[in-house]
Amino acid sequence: MEFSHIPILLDECLQGLAIRPDGIYLDGTAGGAGHSREIAKRLSGGWLYAMDQDPDAIAAAGERLAGLPATVVKGNFRSAKELLAAHGVSRLDGALLDLGVSSHQLDDRERGFSYLGDAPLDMRMSQSGPTAADLVNTLERDELSRIFKEYGEEPYAWQVAGKIVAARQQAPIRTTGQLAGIVAAAMPPAVRRKDKNPARRSFQAIRIAVNGELDALSEGLDAIFDLLAPGGRFCILTFHSLEDRLVKQRFRGWCTACTCPPEFPVCVCGGVAKAKQITRKPVQADAEEQRENRRSRSAKLRVIEKL
């Protein structure tokens, strides 16, 4: 299946990066190379490193960046320092992260990310390590409930976990269709009638757990910020509240000078801000882009500049 990718908020990302032709840039989530290609096309003397953990994305990026000033790097952006050091890179003039699951991963049903249809229950972005099926068939009810509550903000987390444990005692849960049906069965009838996709939150939660997404994001934020040169821009696209909250808090911390408790009459910490906000509020897709690409509807872009 061809790796399809429509870059979301493309112009806004390019503007946010404030690309210098001779700069060194990182796209930590290359995907189908939609953003990467446009960044690389604007470089003359500079270089782009397009990074992704998905072998399908690596293959697509290699084809679409051929002939451009770009290097494709396989790996998770949480290890950006080590991966870029192997290419002799210790400083960046800008970095972009387009978080969450890609259009290709959702559309390729065999990857097991989608609750629509029926396919092997996989969800691994890197295509290695334990699968979603491994998790739902082995974790205790308490741990499953925690995952659904924390990563999916699922109000019926305990009930969903209970249904899964009961179902797997009869037979292993192997497919997305099985899991979606079990999740739906855990919902009150009124919820099933109101929400046409009652499995959405649970699938998000399992996907985040399988890929360690929030831990990777937290580590990657620090690693990439450390690599930025003064004046370097950091642009991040988020697609759900958990990601956005983490990015917002980390950005706010870097952009805050004083860390004294609010009850202190004067600053005694001597803190200095490490960055400044470029976007005071998250940038969102306009009505036209939302019509053309429904996956842009939940996107939020935040940008800071290192001081």
Short mmCIF file of N, CA and C in Angstrom, two decimals, residues 7-14 35 237 283-286 289 296 299-301:
data_model
loop_
_atom_site.label_atom_id
_atom_site.label_comp_id
_atom_site.label_asym_id
_atom_site.label_seq_id
_atom_site.Cartn_x
_atom_site.Cartn_y
_atom_site.Cartn_z
N PRO A 7 0.20 16.66 4.35
CA PRO A 7 0.76 17.42 5.47
C PRO A 7 -0.23 18.44 6.02
N ILE A 8 -0.47 18.38 7.32
CA ILE A 8 -1.42 19.26 7.98
C ILE A 8 -0.74 20.56 8.40
N LEU A 9 -1.47 21.68 8.22
CA LEU A 9 -0.95 23.01 8.57
C LEU A 9 0.44 23.23 7.98
N LEU A 10 0.60 22.85 6.72
CA LEU A 10 1.92 22.90 6.09
C LEU A 10 2.51 24.31 6.08
N ASP A 11 1.77 25.28 5.55
CA ASP A 11 2.29 26.65 5.48
C ASP A 11 2.60 27.19 6.86
N GLU A 12 1.74 26.88 7.82
CA GLU A 12 1.95 27.37 9.18
C GLU A 12 3.19 26.74 9.82
N CYS A 13 3.44 25.47 9.51
CA CYS A 13 4.65 24.81 10.02
C CYS A 13 5.91 25.42 9.41
N LEU A 14 5.87 25.64 8.11
CA LEU A 14 7.03 26.23 7.43
C LEU A 14 7.31 27.64 7.94
N HIS A 35 5.80 17.12 5.05
CA HIS A 35 6.48 18.29 5.62
C HIS A 35 7.97 18.27 5.25
N LEU A 237 2.99 19.60 16.26
CA LEU A 237 1.58 19.36 15.95
C LEU A 237 1.06 18.26 16.85
N VAL A 283 -2.18 27.16 16.95
CA VAL A 283 -2.69 27.44 15.60
C VAL A 283 -3.50 26.23 15.15
N GLN A 284 -4.69 26.47 14.59
CA GLN A 284 -5.54 25.38 14.12
C GLN A 284 -5.88 25.56 12.65
N ALA A 285 -6.25 24.47 12.01
CA ALA A 285 -6.57 24.51 10.58
C ALA A 285 -7.80 25.37 10.33
N ASP A 286 -7.78 26.09 9.21
CA ASP A 286 -8.94 26.89 8.85
C ASP A 286 -10.06 26.00 8.30
N GLU A 289 -9.23 23.88 5.09
CA GLU A 289 -8.38 22.71 5.30
C GLU A 289 -9.14 21.62 6.04
N SER A 296 -7.32 17.07 9.99
CA SER A 296 -6.75 18.34 10.46
C SER A 296 -7.62 18.98 11.54
N ALA A 299 -6.05 19.08 14.98
CA ALA A 299 -4.64 19.46 15.03
C ALA A 299 -4.44 20.80 15.73
N LYS A 300 -3.38 20.86 16.56
CA LYS A 300 -2.98 22.10 17.21
C LYS A 300 -1.47 22.26 17.04
N LEU A 301 -1.06 23.43 16.54
CA LEU A 301 0.35 23.70 16.32
C LEU A 301 0.85 24.69 17.36
#
